[in-house]
XYZ file of C-alpha atoms in Angstrom:
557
model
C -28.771 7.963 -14.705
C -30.558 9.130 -11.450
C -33.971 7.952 -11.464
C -35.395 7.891 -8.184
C -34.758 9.901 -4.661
C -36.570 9.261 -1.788
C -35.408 11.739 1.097
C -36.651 10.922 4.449
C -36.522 13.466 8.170
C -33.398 14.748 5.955
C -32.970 18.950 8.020
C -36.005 20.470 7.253
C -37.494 17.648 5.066
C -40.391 15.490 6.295
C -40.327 13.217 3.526
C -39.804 13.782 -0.478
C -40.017 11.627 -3.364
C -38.489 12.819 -6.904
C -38.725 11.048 -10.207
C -35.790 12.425 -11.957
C -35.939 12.889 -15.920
C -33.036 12.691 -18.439
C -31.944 16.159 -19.748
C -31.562 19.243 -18.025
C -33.575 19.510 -14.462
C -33.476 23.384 -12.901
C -34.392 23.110 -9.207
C -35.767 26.618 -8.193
C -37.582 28.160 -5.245
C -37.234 31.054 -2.915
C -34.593 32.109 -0.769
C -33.724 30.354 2.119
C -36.372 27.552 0.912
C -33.523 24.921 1.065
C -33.183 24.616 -2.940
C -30.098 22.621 -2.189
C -31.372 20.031 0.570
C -31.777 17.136 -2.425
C -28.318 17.721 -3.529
C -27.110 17.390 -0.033
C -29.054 14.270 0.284
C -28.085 13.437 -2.973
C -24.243 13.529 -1.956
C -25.016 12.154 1.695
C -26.113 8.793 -0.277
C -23.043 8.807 -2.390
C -20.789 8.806 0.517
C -20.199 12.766 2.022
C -20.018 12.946 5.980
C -22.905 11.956 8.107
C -23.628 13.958 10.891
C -26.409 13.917 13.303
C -27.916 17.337 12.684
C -29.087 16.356 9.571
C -31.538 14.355 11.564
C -35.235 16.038 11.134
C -35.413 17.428 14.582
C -38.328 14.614 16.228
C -37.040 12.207 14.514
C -35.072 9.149 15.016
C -32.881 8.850 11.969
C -32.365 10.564 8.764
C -32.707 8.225 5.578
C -32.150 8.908 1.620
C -32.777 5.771 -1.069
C -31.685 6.587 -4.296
C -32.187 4.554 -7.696
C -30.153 4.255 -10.569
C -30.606 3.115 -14.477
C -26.925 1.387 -15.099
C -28.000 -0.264 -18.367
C -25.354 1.460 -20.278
C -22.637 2.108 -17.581
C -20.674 -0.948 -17.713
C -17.936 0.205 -15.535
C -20.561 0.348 -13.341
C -21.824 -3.108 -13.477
C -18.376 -4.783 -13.401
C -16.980 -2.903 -10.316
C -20.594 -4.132 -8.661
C -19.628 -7.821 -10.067
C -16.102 -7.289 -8.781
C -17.781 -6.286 -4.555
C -20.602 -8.667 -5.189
C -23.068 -6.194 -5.227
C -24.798 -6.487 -8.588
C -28.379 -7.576 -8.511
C -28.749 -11.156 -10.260
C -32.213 -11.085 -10.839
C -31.678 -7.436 -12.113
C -27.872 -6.540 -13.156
C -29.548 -3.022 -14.937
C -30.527 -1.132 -11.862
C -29.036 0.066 -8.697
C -30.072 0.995 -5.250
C -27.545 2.989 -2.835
C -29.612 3.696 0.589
C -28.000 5.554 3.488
C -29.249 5.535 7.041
C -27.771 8.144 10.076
C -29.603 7.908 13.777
C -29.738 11.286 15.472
C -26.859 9.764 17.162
C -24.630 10.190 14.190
C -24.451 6.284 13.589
C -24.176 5.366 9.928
C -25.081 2.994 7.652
C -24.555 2.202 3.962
C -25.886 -0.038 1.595
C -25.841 -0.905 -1.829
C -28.439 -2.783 -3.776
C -29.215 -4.163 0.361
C -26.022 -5.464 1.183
C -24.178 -3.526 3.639
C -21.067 -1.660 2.764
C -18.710 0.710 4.335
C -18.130 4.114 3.328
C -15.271 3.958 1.145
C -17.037 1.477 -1.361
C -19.840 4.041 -1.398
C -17.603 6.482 -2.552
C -16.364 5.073 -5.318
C -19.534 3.848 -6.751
C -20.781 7.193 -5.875
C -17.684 9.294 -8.186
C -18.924 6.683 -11.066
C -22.400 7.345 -11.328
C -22.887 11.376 -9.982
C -20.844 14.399 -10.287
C -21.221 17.227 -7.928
C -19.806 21.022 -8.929
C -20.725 22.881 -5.850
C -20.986 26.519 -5.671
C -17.429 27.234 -4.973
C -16.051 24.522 -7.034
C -14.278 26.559 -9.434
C -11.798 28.020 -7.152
C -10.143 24.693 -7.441
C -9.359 25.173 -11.008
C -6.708 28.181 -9.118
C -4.088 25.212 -7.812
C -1.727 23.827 -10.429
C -2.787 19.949 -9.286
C -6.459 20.482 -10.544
C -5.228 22.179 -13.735
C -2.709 19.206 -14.027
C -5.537 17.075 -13.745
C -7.866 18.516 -16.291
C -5.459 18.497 -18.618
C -4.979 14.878 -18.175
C -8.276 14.084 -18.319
C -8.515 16.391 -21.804
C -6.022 14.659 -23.097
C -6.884 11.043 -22.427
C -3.776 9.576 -22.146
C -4.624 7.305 -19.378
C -1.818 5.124 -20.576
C 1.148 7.234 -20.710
C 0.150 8.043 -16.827
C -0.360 4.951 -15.577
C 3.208 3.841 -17.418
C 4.703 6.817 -15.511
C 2.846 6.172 -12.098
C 4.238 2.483 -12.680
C 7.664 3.612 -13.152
C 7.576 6.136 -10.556
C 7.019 2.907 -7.940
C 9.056 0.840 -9.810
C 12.023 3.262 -8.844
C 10.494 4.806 -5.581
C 10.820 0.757 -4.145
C 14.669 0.973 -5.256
C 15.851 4.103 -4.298
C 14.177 3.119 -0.735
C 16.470 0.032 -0.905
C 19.045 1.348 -1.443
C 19.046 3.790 0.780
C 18.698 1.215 3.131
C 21.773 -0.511 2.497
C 23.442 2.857 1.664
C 22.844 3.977 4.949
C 23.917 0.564 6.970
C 26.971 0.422 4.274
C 29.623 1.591 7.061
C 28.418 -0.764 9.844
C 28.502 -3.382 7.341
C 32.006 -2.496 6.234
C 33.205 -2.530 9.614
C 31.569 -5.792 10.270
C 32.850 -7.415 6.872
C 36.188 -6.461 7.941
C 36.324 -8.080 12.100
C 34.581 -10.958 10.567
C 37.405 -10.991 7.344
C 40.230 -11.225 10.312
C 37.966 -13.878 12.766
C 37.580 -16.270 9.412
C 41.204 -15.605 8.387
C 41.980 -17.141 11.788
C 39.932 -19.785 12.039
C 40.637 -20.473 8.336
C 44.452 -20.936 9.182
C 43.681 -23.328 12.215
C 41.704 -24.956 10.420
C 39.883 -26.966 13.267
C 37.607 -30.043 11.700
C 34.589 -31.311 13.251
C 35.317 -33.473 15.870
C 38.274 -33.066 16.273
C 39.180 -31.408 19.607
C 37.900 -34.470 20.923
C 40.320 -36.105 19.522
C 43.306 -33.570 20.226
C 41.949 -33.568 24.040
C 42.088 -37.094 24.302
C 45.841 -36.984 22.568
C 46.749 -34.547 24.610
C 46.406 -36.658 27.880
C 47.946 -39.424 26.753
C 51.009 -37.695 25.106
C 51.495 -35.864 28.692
C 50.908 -39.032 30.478
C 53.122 -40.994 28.578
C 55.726 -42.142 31.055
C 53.274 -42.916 33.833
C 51.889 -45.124 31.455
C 54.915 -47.206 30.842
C 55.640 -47.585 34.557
C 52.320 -49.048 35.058
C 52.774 -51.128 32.287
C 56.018 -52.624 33.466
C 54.950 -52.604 36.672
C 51.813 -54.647 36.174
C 53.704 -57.049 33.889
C 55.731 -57.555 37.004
C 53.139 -58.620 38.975
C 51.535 -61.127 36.891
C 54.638 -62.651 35.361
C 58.313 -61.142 36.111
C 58.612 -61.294 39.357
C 61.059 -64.021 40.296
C 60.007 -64.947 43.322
C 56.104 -64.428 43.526
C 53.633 -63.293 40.712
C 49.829 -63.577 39.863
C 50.877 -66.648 37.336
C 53.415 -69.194 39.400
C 50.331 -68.733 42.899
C 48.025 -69.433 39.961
C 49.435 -72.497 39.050
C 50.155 -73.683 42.678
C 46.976 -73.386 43.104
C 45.642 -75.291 40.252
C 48.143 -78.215 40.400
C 46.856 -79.057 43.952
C 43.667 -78.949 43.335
C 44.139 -81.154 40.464
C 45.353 -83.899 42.645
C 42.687 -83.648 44.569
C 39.884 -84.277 41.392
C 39.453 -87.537 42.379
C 38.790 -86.864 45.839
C 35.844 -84.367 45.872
C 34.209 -83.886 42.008
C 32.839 -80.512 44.112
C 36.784 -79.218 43.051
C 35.684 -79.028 39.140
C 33.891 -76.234 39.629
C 36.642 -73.917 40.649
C 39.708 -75.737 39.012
C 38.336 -75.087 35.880
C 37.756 -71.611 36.439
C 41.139 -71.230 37.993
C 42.730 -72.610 34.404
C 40.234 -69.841 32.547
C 41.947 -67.483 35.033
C 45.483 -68.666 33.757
C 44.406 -68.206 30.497
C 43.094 -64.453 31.415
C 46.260 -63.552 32.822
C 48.495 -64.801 30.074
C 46.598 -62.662 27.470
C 46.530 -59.558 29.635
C 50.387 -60.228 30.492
C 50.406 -60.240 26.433
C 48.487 -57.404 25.945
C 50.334 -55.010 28.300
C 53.594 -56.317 26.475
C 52.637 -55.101 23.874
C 50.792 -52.024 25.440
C 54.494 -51.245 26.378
C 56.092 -51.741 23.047
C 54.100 -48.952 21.884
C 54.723 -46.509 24.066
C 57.200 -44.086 23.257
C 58.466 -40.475 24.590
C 57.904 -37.734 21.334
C 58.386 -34.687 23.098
C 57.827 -32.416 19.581
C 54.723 -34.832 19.356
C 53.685 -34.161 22.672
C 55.042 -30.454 22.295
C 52.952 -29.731 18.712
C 49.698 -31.120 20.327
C 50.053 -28.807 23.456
C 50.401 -25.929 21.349
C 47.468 -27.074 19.328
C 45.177 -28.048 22.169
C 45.893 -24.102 23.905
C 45.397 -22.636 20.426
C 41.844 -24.374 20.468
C 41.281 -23.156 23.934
C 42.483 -19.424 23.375
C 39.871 -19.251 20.099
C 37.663 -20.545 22.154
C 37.898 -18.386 24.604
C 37.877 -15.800 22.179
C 34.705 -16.106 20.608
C 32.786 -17.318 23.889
C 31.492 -20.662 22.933
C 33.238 -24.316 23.885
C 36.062 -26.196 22.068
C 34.440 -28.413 21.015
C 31.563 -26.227 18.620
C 34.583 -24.055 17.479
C 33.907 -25.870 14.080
C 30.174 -24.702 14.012
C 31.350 -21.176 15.148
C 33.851 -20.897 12.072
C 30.897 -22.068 9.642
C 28.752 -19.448 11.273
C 31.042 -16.587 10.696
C 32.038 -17.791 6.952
C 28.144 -18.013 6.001
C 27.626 -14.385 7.682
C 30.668 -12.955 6.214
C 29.478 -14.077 2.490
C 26.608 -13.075 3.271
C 27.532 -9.739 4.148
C 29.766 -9.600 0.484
C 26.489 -10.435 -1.289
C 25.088 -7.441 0.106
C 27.985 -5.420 -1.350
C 27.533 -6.637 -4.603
C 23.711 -6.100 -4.254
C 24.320 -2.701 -3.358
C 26.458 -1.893 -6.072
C 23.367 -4.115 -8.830
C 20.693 -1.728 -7.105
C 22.629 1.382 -7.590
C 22.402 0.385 -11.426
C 19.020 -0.759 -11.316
C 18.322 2.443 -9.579
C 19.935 4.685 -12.355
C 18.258 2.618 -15.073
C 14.875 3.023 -13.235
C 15.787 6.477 -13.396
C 16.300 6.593 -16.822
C 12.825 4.881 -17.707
C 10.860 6.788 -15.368
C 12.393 10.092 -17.115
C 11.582 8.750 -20.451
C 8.227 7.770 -19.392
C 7.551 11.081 -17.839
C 8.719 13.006 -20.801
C 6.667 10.883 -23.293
C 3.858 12.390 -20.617
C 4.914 15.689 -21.059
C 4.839 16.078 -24.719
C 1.059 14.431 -25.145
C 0.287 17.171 -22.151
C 1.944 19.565 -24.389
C 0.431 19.047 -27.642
C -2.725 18.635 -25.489
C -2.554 21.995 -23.573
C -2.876 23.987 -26.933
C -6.182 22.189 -27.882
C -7.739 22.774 -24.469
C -6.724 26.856 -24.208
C -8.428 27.059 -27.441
C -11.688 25.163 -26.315
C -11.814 26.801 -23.370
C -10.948 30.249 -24.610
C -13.656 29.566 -27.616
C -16.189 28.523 -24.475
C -15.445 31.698 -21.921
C -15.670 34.305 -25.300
C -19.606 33.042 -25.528
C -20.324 33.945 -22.308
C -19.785 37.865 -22.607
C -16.041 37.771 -22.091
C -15.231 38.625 -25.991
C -11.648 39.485 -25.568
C -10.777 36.198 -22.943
C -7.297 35.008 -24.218
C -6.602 31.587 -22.284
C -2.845 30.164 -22.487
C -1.766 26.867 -21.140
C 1.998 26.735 -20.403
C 3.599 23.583 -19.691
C 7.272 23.281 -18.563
C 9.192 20.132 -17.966
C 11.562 20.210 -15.178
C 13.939 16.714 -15.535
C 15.674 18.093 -12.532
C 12.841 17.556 -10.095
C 12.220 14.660 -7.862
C 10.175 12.208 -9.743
C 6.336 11.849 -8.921
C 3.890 9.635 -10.090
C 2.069 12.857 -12.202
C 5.263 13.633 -13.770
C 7.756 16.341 -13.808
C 5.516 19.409 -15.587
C 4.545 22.510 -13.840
C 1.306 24.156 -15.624
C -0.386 27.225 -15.299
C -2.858 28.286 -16.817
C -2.632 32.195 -17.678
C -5.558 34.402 -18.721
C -6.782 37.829 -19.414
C -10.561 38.990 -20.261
C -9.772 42.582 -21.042
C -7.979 44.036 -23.593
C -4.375 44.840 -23.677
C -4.463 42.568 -20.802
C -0.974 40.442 -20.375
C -2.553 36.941 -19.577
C -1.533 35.983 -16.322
C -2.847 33.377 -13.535
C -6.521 33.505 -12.575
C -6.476 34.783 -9.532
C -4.613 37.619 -10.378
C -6.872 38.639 -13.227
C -10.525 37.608 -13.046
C -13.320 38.433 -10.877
C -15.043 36.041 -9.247
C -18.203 36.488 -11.318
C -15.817 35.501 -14.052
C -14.133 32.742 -12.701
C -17.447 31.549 -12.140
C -17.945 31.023 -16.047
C -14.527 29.866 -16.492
C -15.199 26.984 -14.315
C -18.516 26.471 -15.562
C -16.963 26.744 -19.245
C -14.587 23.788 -18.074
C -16.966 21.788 -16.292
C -18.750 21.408 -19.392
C -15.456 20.296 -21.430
C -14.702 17.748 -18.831
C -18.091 16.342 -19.097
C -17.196 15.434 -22.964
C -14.659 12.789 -21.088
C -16.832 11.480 -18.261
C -18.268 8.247 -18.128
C -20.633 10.020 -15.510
C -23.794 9.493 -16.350
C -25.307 12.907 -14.114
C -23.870 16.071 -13.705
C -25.203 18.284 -10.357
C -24.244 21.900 -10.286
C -25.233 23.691 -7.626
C -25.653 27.576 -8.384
C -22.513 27.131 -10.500
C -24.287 30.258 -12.025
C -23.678 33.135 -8.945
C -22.186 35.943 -9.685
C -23.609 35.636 -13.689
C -26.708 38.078 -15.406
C -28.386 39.117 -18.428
C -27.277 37.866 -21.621
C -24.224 35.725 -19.837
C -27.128 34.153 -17.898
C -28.542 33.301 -20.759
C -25.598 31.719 -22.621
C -25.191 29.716 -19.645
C -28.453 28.431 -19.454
C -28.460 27.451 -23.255
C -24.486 25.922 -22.567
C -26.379 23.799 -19.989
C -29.088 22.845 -21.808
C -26.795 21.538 -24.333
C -25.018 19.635 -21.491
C -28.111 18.573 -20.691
C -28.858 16.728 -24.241
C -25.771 14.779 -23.518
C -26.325 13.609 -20.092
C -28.682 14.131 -16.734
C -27.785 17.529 -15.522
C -29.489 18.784 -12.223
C -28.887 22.878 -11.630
C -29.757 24.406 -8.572
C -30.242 28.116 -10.140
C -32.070 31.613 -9.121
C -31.651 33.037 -12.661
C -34.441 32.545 -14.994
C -33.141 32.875 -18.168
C -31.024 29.250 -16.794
C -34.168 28.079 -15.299
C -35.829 28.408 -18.472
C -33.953 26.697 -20.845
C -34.501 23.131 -18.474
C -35.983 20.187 -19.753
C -37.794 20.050 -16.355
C -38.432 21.870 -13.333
C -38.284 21.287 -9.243
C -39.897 24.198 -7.454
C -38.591 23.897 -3.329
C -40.807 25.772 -0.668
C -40.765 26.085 2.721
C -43.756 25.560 4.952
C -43.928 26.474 8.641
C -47.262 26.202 10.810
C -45.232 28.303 13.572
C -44.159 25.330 15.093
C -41.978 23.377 13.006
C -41.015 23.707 9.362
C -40.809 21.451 6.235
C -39.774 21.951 2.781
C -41.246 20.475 -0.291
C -40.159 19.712 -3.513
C -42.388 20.223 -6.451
C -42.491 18.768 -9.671
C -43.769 22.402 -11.849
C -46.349 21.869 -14.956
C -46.100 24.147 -18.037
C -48.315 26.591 -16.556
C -46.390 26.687 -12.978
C -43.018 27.087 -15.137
C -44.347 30.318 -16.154
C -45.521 31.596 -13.067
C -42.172 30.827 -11.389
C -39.982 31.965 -14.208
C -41.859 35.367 -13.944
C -41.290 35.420 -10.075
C -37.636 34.861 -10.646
C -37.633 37.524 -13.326
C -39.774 40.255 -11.263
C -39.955 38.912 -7.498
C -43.023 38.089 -5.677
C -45.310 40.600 -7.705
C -46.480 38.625 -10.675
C -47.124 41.229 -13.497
C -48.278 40.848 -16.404
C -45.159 42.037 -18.533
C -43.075 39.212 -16.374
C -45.675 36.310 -16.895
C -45.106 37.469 -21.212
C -41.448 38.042 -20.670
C -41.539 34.230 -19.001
C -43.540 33.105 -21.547
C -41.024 34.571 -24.014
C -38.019 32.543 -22.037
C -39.913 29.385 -22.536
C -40.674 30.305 -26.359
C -44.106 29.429 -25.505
């Protein structure tokens, strides 16, 4: 619960401290006075907009410290755990403190460690809940009805199943789509690279081996040039009759030989004349049989031409060299299955997509039936709650209808309205077609108080929740509060005394000028002050005696 708010150059406010009390708190005070400044510093620490005209006009910044008792919220306590914001030395209590500069710089921070406004907001929707003056109008749209009926009904399972299964198939169907929509250019490609990899499949080129096939190729078309050297260069080292490399050889070596004895200088080069003769006998060999296999094939010679221009042409085709036409006819194989996977994905995700389908619908109708069951108990409750506040003849009527044609969404397929009529032979119908504003006033305030049997929220604000409300309504409502107000904190801005009266405490806001600048204060009212101000509120600024027993009478004093 609130327990402390310290409000600091905050519009008209100087500086204000309030001890808040468990129960129900009325915060009173003349018109124009500013009876709602502490809520709206109340919801500037809990993370509303900051502006800088909230800035105490003077003043350099605008600052609001608020203290809370989390001993028994333990939602509370883990979440600050979870941000490392919980207070070791003192896991029980909270701080939240909020800073703007009359620039409209702001800062935030929780328990003194700085946080940005989006943490401040959550911690703020679990520890204070604000029903402003025109709050009910939002029970009119279909999502807030949707909403409290959820919450009435408690099945905080059955909609996070269905917001699970919602994703679950929103992240398929967006797949494939995907693929559904790139199907054709995929087809198209599956089918050029089905014809490339047919070809390539049939030539059937291994790695390596245009090398190879060049290299044949040369020598196949070369063939006969190669014999004639062959024969040719056998004639000059051996078969020419009358001179070749090997007879001059040995000419040369048999008269140096008989000269050894003459000069041992000759050694030198005689032997390497006789390793010579040896040189050019095994070369003579080796070209003989160089020769022998040599041989004309022109289908060999033919078949490797054609092979060799194939390689060239496919080459040619798919821009790259011979020689990586291998690595090109991997390439196009991998893409090519990879592209077939894809088909066969598309056509798993199209089932996975229809049995997504299917669970999401079952979810969402599981939804629909607790909603159902549910909407029956809450037109009851609030019918029973509306019919105590002057509006005897108030028939409410929750319909719910289940469209399984509509495009899933993560609340489900139901469309509610809530129908109602508050005079007789009335046909219930939609609130805004039927009810005053006066009286949608008390059908709010009627719900806000159902809703507050769910929350975890510790305090309730409502900030002249009661406008538009008199005489013995006024007085229901006050006593509805009060009971609200045994259950939880409940703060109620209010100008109608029989509400004011039935507080467990009182905040009197006045307004103070000195004809140069203006401040409001917020007062803290004894038993005696109660009485004064209840008889203000109940006969104006004229304090008569009949009001002050007619207060008195309010209080049961």
């Amino acid at each position: 619960m609130l327990v402390h708010i310290d409000i600091k150059n905050f519009t008209v406010v100087k500086h204000v401290e309030l001890n808040m009390q468990q129960g129900l708190t009325a915060i009173t005070g003349e018109t124009g006075a500013g009876k709602s400044i502490a809520l709206d510093a109340l919801g500037l620490c809990l993370g509303a907009r900051a502006e800088s005209n909230i800035v105490r006009q003077g003043a350099q910044r605008a600052e609001v410290v608020t203290h809370f008792d989390i001993n028994k919220l333990n939602n509370v306590k883990q979440w600050l755990h979870d941000e490392m914001l919980a207070q070791e030395d003192n896991p029980d209590e909270c701080f939240i403190r909020r800073v703007v500069s009359n620039e409209g710089r702001s800062k935030a921070f929780i328990n003194g460690i700085a946080v940005n406004l989006s943490q401040l907001k959550v911690l703020g929707a679990k520890l204070v809940h604000i029903h402003g003056q025109n709050d009910h109008h939002q029970f009119l749209k279909h999502d807030n009805q949707l909403s409290l009926l959820d919450g009435y009904a408690q099945h905080t399972e059955l909609l996070n199943t269905t917001k699970t299964l919602f994703r679950d198939f929103t992240h398929k169907s967006k797949a494939l789509k995907a693929l559904q929509e790139a199907q054709q250019q995929r087809l198209d490609r599956v089918s050029l690279l089905q014809y490339q990899v047919d070809e390539l499949d049939e030539f059937a080129m291994q790695a390596g081996e245009f090398e190879l096939l060049e290299s044949e190729f040369k020598k196949l078309s070369s063939i006969q040039d190669l014999i004639t050297l062959a024969e040719k260069s056998q004639y000059y080292l051996k078969d020419d009759d009358n001179s070749n490399a090997l007879s001059l050889l040995a000419s040369a070596i048999g008269e140096i030989e008989d000269k050894l004895d003459a000069d041992a200088d000759l050694n030198g080069p005689y032997e390497l004349l006789q390793s010579a003769m040896i040189q050019i006998q095994e070369a003579y060999s080796e070209l003989s049989h160089y020769q022998s296999s040599l041989e004309t094939d022109p289908a060999k010679l033919a078949e490797n031409e054609k092979r060799y221009a194939t390689a060239l042409d496919l080459a040619r085709k798919h821009s790259t060299q011979p020689e990586k036409l291998f690595q090109v006819h991997e390439a196009l194989t991998n893409e090519l299955e990879q592209l077939k996977q894809q088909e066969a994905s598309l056509h798993e995700l199209e089932n996975d997509c229809e049995q997504a389908l299917v669970a999401y619908r079952d979810a969402s109708f599981k939804l629909s039936d607790s909603r159902t069951n549910a909407a029956e108990k809450l037109s009851a409750e609030i019918e029973s709650s509306i019919k105590q506040m002057n509006l005897p003849h108030a028939i409410v009527q929750t319909h719910i209808r289940f469209d399984a044609a509509a495009n899933p969404s993560a609340k489900g397929n139901d469309h509610i309205s809530i129908l109602v009529s508050v005079n007789p032979g009335q046909a219930p119908d939609v609130m805004e077609k039927v009810v005053s504003g006066g009286e949608l006033a008390r059908i709010g305030l009627a719900i806000q108080v159902i809703r507050s049997k769910d929350y975890s929220i510790p305090t309730m604000v409502f900030d002249e929740v009661d406008t538009g409300i008199s005489g013995q309504t006024a007085s229901i409502v006050g006593k509805l509060l009060n009971k609200l107000g045994g259950q939880s904190q409940v703060v109620c801005v209010t100008h109608l005394p029989q509400v004011a009266a039935q507080a467990h405490n009182q905040l009197f806001v006045t307004k103070l000028s000195d004809g140069i600048s203006t401040e409001t204060k917020v007062l803290k009212l004894t038993k005696e002050e109660r009485v004064n101000e209840i008889a203000r509120l109940l006969a104006g600024d004229s304090l008569t005696d009949t009001a002050i027993a007619n207060a008195k009478d309010l209080l049961s004093l």
